[in-house]
Amino acid sequence: MEDKKNKKTRRDFLKAGLAFGAGSLAGVGLFSTIDGVKAETGKLAKVLTADGKIMEVDTSHLKEFGKKTEQDLQKRGRKGIAGRKWTMVIDLSKCRNARMCMAACQSAHELKPEQHHINVLAMQDAEKTAPFFMPKPCQHCDNPPCTKVCPVDATFKRSDGIVLIDNERCIGCRFCIAACPYSARIFNWSEPKVAADDREYDVELNVPQKRGTVSKCLFSADQLRDEKMPYCASACPNGVYWFGDMNEDAVTNGTTKETVRFSELIKNNAGYTLLPELGTKPSVYYLPAKDRLFEFNLNGKTTLDNNEHV
Amino acid sequence: MNHEALPKEESKQLFEKIQTDLFAPLSKHYGFTAWIVVLATVLITAAMAYFIQLRDGLGVTAMRDIVSWGLYISTFVFFVAVSLVGMLISAVLGLLKIPGITPITRIAELIAIAFVMMAGAIIVFDMGRPDRLLNVFLHGRIQSPIVWDITVITTYIVISLLLLILPLIPDMAIMRNRFKDAPKWQVMIYKILSLGFAGLPEQKKIIYKSMRTLSILIIPVAFGIHTVTSWLFAMTLRVGWDSTIFGPYFVAGAFPAGVGAMAIALFVFRNSYNLKEYITEKHFDLVGKLLVLTSLLYLYFNLNEFLVPGYKMKTADGHHLEMLFVGKYALLFWFVQIFGLILPIVLLLFKKMRKPFPMLIIGVFVVIGAFLKRFIIVAPTLEHPFLPVQNVPEHFMVYWPNGFEWAITMGAISIALLILTILAKVIPIMPVWEIALEKGVREEELEEAYKNN
């Protein structure tokens, strides 16, 4: 009797051990998918080495020459572009609500019509003041409320001032959306417009978009990497956007390609930032909507109702 | 703690009666099957809804970019709030040596454990990528209040479990010796959980000492869980959340919510477990008074939270308060304040209202009020960001939870109730040994029952 009992407990123990083992294996599996480590496929591919030999390697290790892998893109994406401090100046006196910026942005980032990285808002500060249009991208704050609250470092601030999102890491808790006072962040509530395929995920473009993760304006970090202007700035027909490097103290107009001193542009035109009382220290500056050469017109209306701008 | 010891024969009979009464529900109690069927039905509906949510994404809910937190998060706050009652009853009242609370301490602990566990779970239901949950441990950042929340909630679960298990040890020893003929697995559980307790003086000393230490330790941890939960909101710049009193406001609000839940639980257990001799009108009177006290405290915080910005009506605060006081949330707001807070305070001042049945009704109103209050803390603030909401579909601008969210939330509530039901089914709902001692059963009677043979 006693012996039988012992045997039973031994067997139970082994069973428990097996279950634990399987559990940890499953755990390891989960970890490896999270970190993007590819499992061996077991299939071999023949490759030609520089000295003319034909070798066999597991297909999971194959990598096209010159092509950046996801890890490469992540690594440089998290660091930022050395020595830069990007800034944008939005001249509200030029904005006529053409919305080319929104279109260019949505197409580059594969966004649905209701998803905006940049959104042109009809604004009016008080009842008697004049209405105006205000493009609103992410402010790329120097004291970003969003990156502080992220539990997994999926959204982060780079050395060049850009706030990015790693949608390979984002857990979709949406704390950053709650924390952002500029409502600059969006969420992929369902399947994105263009589904994820075998393209490498570029953290500087946030494409392909992924379901259940957050997205937002990236200052077109991928364009900056290629020394080009952001998508919105180059698409604008009205010269609204100035973009450049605060370290160089120079910004270039996306439409006219004219380059001016950042500090002088801000000083001479009474530049300001949005909601400065919140202490977020935006990298986006606005020039006031004065001396406009056109009428404000929103679907035929020349002024806004109280409930439309608050 | 020891009352006048009874004569030997009487003591023996009394102890036997206490055991029979308190162990009886373990084998049968009224309406158990029907109750389980109800919970299971809700649970199956919720499971189907959650399956679809997993398959199609959070887009099946009514949440969108503007109101990106909704019913799940407000229910999370509600769960954490209710779970604070464990600390309030078994630690605060216990340490203050309030007489006669022994029969209700375990019920409070069970509520605490059931709800705090589901608080953790509902956060996962709210995640866009629950498959990446492990990222929180792999890439966790100490700056994020979510990481603080996970830390304190886990600690609270552990201490609450210990506070449940420790006073259970002598009970398990009694059960181990009493139910020798029970199914094997059951005997096994009693054996394991009694940890070889045999009523030795050193064993008792360890239990008393550790219970006392844990009762003290759980107080800051309980304050911690609800303060950190409030910080999920207060640490942002949003109007309606950006408040320095959010921590104490939430903690104060948690007490009436938990005490209300306690009143309901006491009524249900008293009747379905046939425990009228143990859960007496005195207990309802005590819980009723506790509800008045905690509600008054909460009323005071409400006054601060709404009157101060309401007096100044700063632009953004003004819009927010208008929405609550006279706008689209006015009905909810005043229902919560009047039926969930003010009326209970007024009614409970009368002794007649602190009887079991009125307490049940008031408890239900307080709990529903507490649930809705969390909702109007979460949603209206998000509906009104600093900058205008434009160029998005109409349904982005307003929020009311849809069927999926209700189903999954009800599912979470029913899991909490299921945990509570099952725990109350497998362990005695009151500490048998403490009750026996309080009622005057002689020590040697208990010693006999503990003996490991």
PDB file of N, CA and C in Angstrom, chain B residues 185-243:
ATOM      1  N   TRP B 185      -9.363  13.777  -2.683  1.00  0.00           N
ATOM      2  CA  TRP B 185      -8.742  15.060  -3.047  1.00  0.00           C
ATOM      3  C   TRP B 185      -9.054  16.131  -2.022  1.00  0.00           C
ATOM      4  N   GLN B 186     -10.257  16.022  -1.461  1.00  0.00           N
ATOM      5  CA  GLN B 186     -10.670  17.007  -0.478  1.00  0.00           C
ATOM      6  C   GLN B 186      -9.817  16.873   0.793  1.00  0.00           C
ATOM      7  N   VAL B 187      -9.662  15.607   1.231  1.00  0.00           N
ATOM      8  CA  VAL B 187      -8.846  15.331   2.414  1.00  0.00           C
ATOM      9  C   VAL B 187      -7.429  15.839   2.182  1.00  0.00           C
ATOM     10  N   MET B 188      -6.967  15.618   0.948  1.00  0.00           N
ATOM     11  CA  MET B 188      -5.620  16.053   0.558  1.00  0.00           C
ATOM     12  C   MET B 188      -5.477  17.572   0.735  1.00  0.00           C
ATOM     13  N   ILE B 189      -6.494  18.290   0.231  1.00  0.00           N
ATOM     14  CA  ILE B 189      -6.457  19.757   0.336  1.00  0.00           C
ATOM     15  C   ILE B 189      -6.425  20.191   1.797  1.00  0.00           C
ATOM     16  N   TYR B 190      -7.290  19.573   2.624  1.00  0.00           N
ATOM     17  CA  TYR B 190      -7.320  19.941   4.043  1.00  0.00           C
ATOM     18  C   TYR B 190      -5.959  19.699   4.681  1.00  0.00           C
ATOM     19  N   LYS B 191      -5.386  18.562   4.281  1.00  0.00           N
ATOM     20  CA  LYS B 191      -4.101  18.180   4.855  1.00  0.00           C
ATOM     21  C   LYS B 191      -3.026  19.216   4.498  1.00  0.00           C
ATOM     22  N   ILE B 192      -2.995  19.557   3.207  1.00  0.00           N
ATOM     23  CA  ILE B 192      -1.966  20.502   2.753  1.00  0.00           C
ATOM     24  C   ILE B 192      -2.172  21.867   3.403  1.00  0.00           C
ATOM     25  N   LEU B 193      -3.414  22.358   3.373  1.00  0.00           N
ATOM     26  CA  LEU B 193      -3.672  23.716   3.853  1.00  0.00           C
ATOM     27  C   LEU B 193      -3.586  23.838   5.370  1.00  0.00           C
ATOM     28  N   SER B 194      -3.733  22.718   6.081  1.00  0.00           N
ATOM     29  CA  SER B 194      -3.622  22.821   7.539  1.00  0.00           C
ATOM     30  C   SER B 194      -2.156  22.859   7.974  1.00  0.00           C
ATOM     31  N   LEU B 195      -1.248  22.588   7.020  1.00  0.00           N
ATOM     32  CA  LEU B 195       0.197  22.726   7.259  1.00  0.00           C
ATOM     33  C   LEU B 195       0.649  22.031   8.540  1.00  0.00           C
ATOM     34  N   GLY B 196       0.009  20.907   8.859  1.00  0.00           N
ATOM     35  CA  GLY B 196       0.418  20.152  10.040  1.00  0.00           C
ATOM     36  C   GLY B 196       0.061  20.832  11.346  1.00  0.00           C
ATOM     37  N   PHE B 197      -0.897  21.749  11.311  1.00  0.00           N
ATOM     38  CA  PHE B 197      -1.303  22.462  12.516  1.00  0.00           C
ATOM     39  C   PHE B 197      -1.921  21.487  13.518  1.00  0.00           C
ATOM     40  N   ALA B 198      -1.444  21.546  14.757  1.00  0.00           N
ATOM     41  CA  ALA B 198      -1.970  20.637  15.771  1.00  0.00           C
ATOM     42  C   ALA B 198      -2.328  21.404  17.037  1.00  0.00           C
ATOM     43  N   GLY B 199      -2.434  22.710  16.912  1.00  0.00           N
ATOM     44  CA  GLY B 199      -2.846  23.496  18.062  1.00  0.00           C
ATOM     45  C   GLY B 199      -1.751  23.734  19.086  1.00  0.00           C
ATOM     46  N   LEU B 200      -0.486  23.507  18.693  1.00  0.00           N
ATOM     47  CA  LEU B 200       0.613  23.757  19.636  1.00  0.00           C
ATOM     48  C   LEU B 200       0.740  25.256  19.902  1.00  0.00           C
ATOM     49  N   PRO B 201       1.154  25.629  21.093  1.00  0.00           N
ATOM     50  CA  PRO B 201       1.262  27.058  21.420  1.00  0.00           C
ATOM     51  C   PRO B 201       2.149  27.829  20.439  1.00  0.00           C
ATOM     52  N   GLU B 202       3.287  27.200  20.028  1.00  0.00           N
ATOM     53  CA  GLU B 202       4.180  27.936  19.095  1.00  0.00           C
ATOM     54  C   GLU B 202       3.469  28.164  17.763  1.00  0.00           C
ATOM     55  N   GLN B 203       2.710  27.155  17.340  1.00  0.00           N
ATOM     56  CA  GLN B 203       1.999  27.266  16.060  1.00  0.00           C
ATOM     57  C   GLN B 203       0.994  28.416  16.108  1.00  0.00           C
ATOM     58  N   LYS B 204       0.268  28.461  17.227  1.00  0.00           N
ATOM     59  CA  LYS B 204      -0.721  29.535  17.365  1.00  0.00           C
ATOM     60  C   LYS B 204      -0.037  30.891  17.364  1.00  0.00           C
ATOM     61  N   LYS B 205       1.104  30.944  18.045  1.00  0.00           N
ATOM     62  CA  LYS B 205       1.817  32.200  18.162  1.00  0.00           C
ATOM     63  C   LYS B 205       2.248  32.702  16.775  1.00  0.00           C
ATOM     64  N   ILE B 206       2.740  31.749  15.970  1.00  0.00           N
ATOM     65  CA  ILE B 206       3.170  32.132  14.611  1.00  0.00           C
ATOM     66  C   ILE B 206       1.981  32.697  13.829  1.00  0.00           C
ATOM     67  N   ILE B 207       0.845  32.023  13.940  1.00  0.00           N
ATOM     68  CA  ILE B 207      -0.323  32.479  13.190  1.00  0.00           C
ATOM     69  C   ILE B 207      -0.759  33.871  13.661  1.00  0.00           C
ATOM     70  N   TYR B 208      -0.876  34.057  14.962  1.00  0.00           N
ATOM     71  CA  TYR B 208      -1.299  35.365  15.477  1.00  0.00           C
ATOM     72  C   TYR B 208      -0.343  36.457  15.038  1.00  0.00           C
ATOM     73  N   LYS B 209       0.952  36.160  15.195  1.00  0.00           N
ATOM     74  CA  LYS B 209       1.961  37.181  14.893  1.00  0.00           C
ATOM     75  C   LYS B 209       1.954  37.553  13.423  1.00  0.00           C
ATOM     76  N   SER B 210       1.919  36.530  12.569  1.00  0.00           N
ATOM     77  CA  SER B 210       1.985  36.859  11.135  1.00  0.00           C
ATOM     78  C   SER B 210       0.700  37.532  10.672  1.00  0.00           C
ATOM     79  N   MET B 211      -0.427  37.139  11.283  1.00  0.00           N
ATOM     80  CA  MET B 211      -1.672  37.818  10.905  1.00  0.00           C
ATOM     81  C   MET B 211      -1.612  39.292  11.257  1.00  0.00           C
ATOM     82  N   ARG B 212      -1.055  39.548  12.431  1.00  0.00           N
ATOM     83  CA  ARG B 212      -0.962  40.939  12.869  1.00  0.00           C
ATOM     84  C   ARG B 212      -0.052  41.747  11.940  1.00  0.00           C
ATOM     85  N   THR B 213       1.114  41.159  11.635  1.00  0.00           N
ATOM     86  CA  THR B 213       2.061  41.840  10.742  1.00  0.00           C
ATOM     87  C   THR B 213       1.414  42.116   9.380  1.00  0.00           C
ATOM     88  N   LEU B 214       0.752  41.085   8.840  1.00  0.00           N
ATOM     89  CA  LEU B 214       0.147  41.261   7.522  1.00  0.00           C
ATOM     90  C   LEU B 214      -0.997  42.271   7.568  1.00  0.00           C
ATOM     91  N   SER B 215      -1.748  42.267   8.673  1.00  0.00           N
ATOM     92  CA  SER B 215      -2.849  43.235   8.794  1.00  0.00           C
ATOM     93  C   SER B 215      -2.318  44.656   8.752  1.00  0.00           C
ATOM     94  N   ILE B 216      -1.130  44.843   9.284  1.00  0.00           N
ATOM     95  CA  ILE B 216      -0.546  46.184   9.250  1.00  0.00           C
ATOM     96  C   ILE B 216       0.012  46.468   7.852  1.00  0.00           C
ATOM     97  N   LEU B 217       0.703  45.459   7.309  1.00  0.00           N
ATOM     98  CA  LEU B 217       1.337  45.631   5.992  1.00  0.00           C
ATOM     99  C   LEU B 217       0.319  45.922   4.896  1.00  0.00           C
ATOM    100  N   ILE B 218      -0.862  45.326   5.006  1.00  0.00           N
ATOM    101  CA  ILE B 218      -1.816  45.439   3.887  1.00  0.00           C
ATOM    102  C   ILE B 218      -2.381  46.848   3.782  1.00  0.00           C
ATOM    103  N   ILE B 219      -2.303  47.616   4.870  1.00  0.00           N
ATOM    104  CA  ILE B 219      -2.901  48.962   4.815  1.00  0.00           C
ATOM    105  C   ILE B 219      -2.199  49.864   3.792  1.00  0.00           C
ATOM    106  N   PRO B 220      -0.862  50.025   3.897  1.00  0.00           N
ATOM    107  CA  PRO B 220      -0.225  50.848   2.848  1.00  0.00           C
ATOM    108  C   PRO B 220      -0.348  50.247   1.453  1.00  0.00           C
ATOM    109  N   VAL B 221      -0.346  48.921   1.362  1.00  0.00           N
ATOM    110  CA  VAL B 221      -0.454  48.313   0.032  1.00  0.00           C
ATOM    111  C   VAL B 221      -1.835  48.594  -0.564  1.00  0.00           C
ATOM    112  N   ALA B 222      -2.867  48.509   0.269  1.00  0.00           N
ATOM    113  CA  ALA B 222      -4.223  48.790  -0.224  1.00  0.00           C
ATOM    114  C   ALA B 222      -4.342  50.255  -0.636  1.00  0.00           C
ATOM    115  N   PHE B 223      -3.813  51.152   0.179  1.00  0.00           N
ATOM    116  CA  PHE B 223      -3.793  52.560  -0.234  1.00  0.00           C
ATOM    117  C   PHE B 223      -3.033  52.674  -1.552  1.00  0.00           C
ATOM    118  N   GLY B 224      -1.946  51.910  -1.646  1.00  0.00           N
ATOM    119  CA  GLY B 224      -1.119  51.930  -2.854  1.00  0.00           C
ATOM    120  C   GLY B 224      -1.902  51.522  -4.084  1.00  0.00           C
ATOM    121  N   ILE B 225      -2.661  50.426  -4.012  1.00  0.00           N
ATOM    122  CA  ILE B 225      -3.299  49.986  -5.262  1.00  0.00           C
ATOM    123  C   ILE B 225      -4.289  51.013  -5.766  1.00  0.00           C
ATOM    124  N   HIS B 226      -5.012  51.629  -4.838  1.00  0.00           N
ATOM    125  CA  HIS B 226      -6.011  52.542  -5.393  1.00  0.00           C
ATOM    126  C   HIS B 226      -5.429  53.911  -5.700  1.00  0.00           C
ATOM    127  N   THR B 227      -4.391  54.287  -4.982  1.00  0.00           N
ATOM    128  CA  THR B 227      -3.748  55.556  -5.306  1.00  0.00           C
ATOM    129  C   THR B 227      -3.081  55.457  -6.676  1.00  0.00           C
ATOM    130  N   VAL B 228      -2.356  54.359  -6.893  1.00  0.00           N
ATOM    131  CA  VAL B 228      -1.695  54.195  -8.193  1.00  0.00           C
ATOM    132  C   VAL B 228      -2.738  54.094  -9.309  1.00  0.00           C
ATOM    133  N   THR B 229      -3.849  53.414  -9.035  1.00  0.00           N
ATOM    134  CA  THR B 229      -4.920  53.339 -10.039  1.00  0.00           C
ATOM    135  C   THR B 229      -5.416  54.743 -10.380  1.00  0.00           C
ATOM    136  N   SER B 230      -5.529  55.596  -9.373  1.00  0.00           N
ATOM    137  CA  SER B 230      -5.971  56.964  -9.669  1.00  0.00           C
ATOM    138  C   SER B 230      -4.907  57.707 -10.465  1.00  0.00           C
ATOM    139  N   TRP B 231      -3.659  57.356 -10.240  1.00  0.00           N
ATOM    140  CA  TRP B 231      -2.568  58.028 -10.956  1.00  0.00           C
ATOM    141  C   TRP B 231      -2.543  57.687 -12.440  1.00  0.00           C
ATOM    142  N   LEU B 232      -3.128  56.554 -12.818  1.00  0.00           N
ATOM    143  CA  LEU B 232      -3.226  56.256 -14.253  1.00  0.00           C
ATOM    144  C   LEU B 232      -3.913  57.429 -14.942  1.00  0.00           C
ATOM    145  N   PHE B 233      -4.779  58.111 -14.206  1.00  0.00           N
ATOM    146  CA  PHE B 233      -5.483  59.264 -14.755  1.00  0.00           C
ATOM    147  C   PHE B 233      -4.800  60.566 -14.349  1.00  0.00           C
ATOM    148  N   ALA B 234      -4.501  60.677 -13.053  1.00  0.00           N
ATOM    149  CA  ALA B 234      -4.008  61.956 -12.532  1.00  0.00           C
ATOM    150  C   ALA B 234      -2.626  62.317 -13.079  1.00  0.00           C
ATOM    151  N   MET B 235      -1.863  61.328 -13.557  1.00  0.00           N
ATOM    152  CA  MET B 235      -0.536  61.624 -14.090  1.00  0.00           C
ATOM    153  C   MET B 235      -0.597  62.176 -15.511  1.00  0.00           C
ATOM    154  N   THR B 236      -1.789  62.267 -16.090  1.00  0.00           N
ATOM    155  CA  THR B 236      -1.909  62.866 -17.419  1.00  0.00           C
ATOM    156  C   THR B 236      -2.318  64.334 -17.262  1.00  0.00           C
ATOM    157  N   LEU B 237      -2.311  65.044 -18.402  1.00  0.00           N
ATOM    158  CA  LEU B 237      -2.624  66.471 -18.359  1.00  0.00           C
ATOM    159  C   LEU B 237      -4.095  66.735 -18.646  1.00  0.00           C
ATOM    160  N   ARG B 238      -4.905  65.667 -18.710  1.00  0.00           N
ATOM    161  CA  ARG B 238      -6.289  65.831 -19.138  1.00  0.00           C
ATOM    162  C   ARG B 238      -7.175  66.543 -18.125  1.00  0.00           C
ATOM    163  N   VAL B 239      -8.071  67.347 -18.677  1.00  0.00           N
ATOM    164  CA  VAL B 239      -9.047  68.034 -17.834  1.00  0.00           C
ATOM    165  C   VAL B 239      -9.965  66.997 -17.185  1.00  0.00           C
ATOM    166  N   GLY B 240     -10.172  67.133 -15.877  1.00  0.00           N
ATOM    167  CA  GLY B 240     -11.019  66.169 -15.167  1.00  0.00           C
ATOM    168  C   GLY B 240     -10.201  65.073 -14.508  1.00  0.00           C
ATOM    169  N   TRP B 241      -8.975  64.871 -14.979  1.00  0.00           N
ATOM    170  CA  TRP B 241      -8.100  63.870 -14.354  1.00  0.00           C
ATOM    171  C   TRP B 241      -6.915  64.544 -13.657  1.00  0.00           C
ATOM    172  N   ASP B 242      -6.553  65.702 -14.213  1.00  0.00           N
ATOM    173  CA  ASP B 242      -5.367  66.425 -13.751  1.00  0.00           C
ATOM    174  C   ASP B 242      -5.686  67.038 -12.393  1.00  0.00           C
ATOM    175  N   SER B 243      -5.701  66.198 -11.346  1.00  0.00           N
ATOM    176  CA  SER B 243      -6.134  66.657 -10.030  1.00  0.00           C
ATOM    177  C   SER B 243      -5.184  66.129  -8.971  1.00  0.00           C
TER     178      SER B 243
END
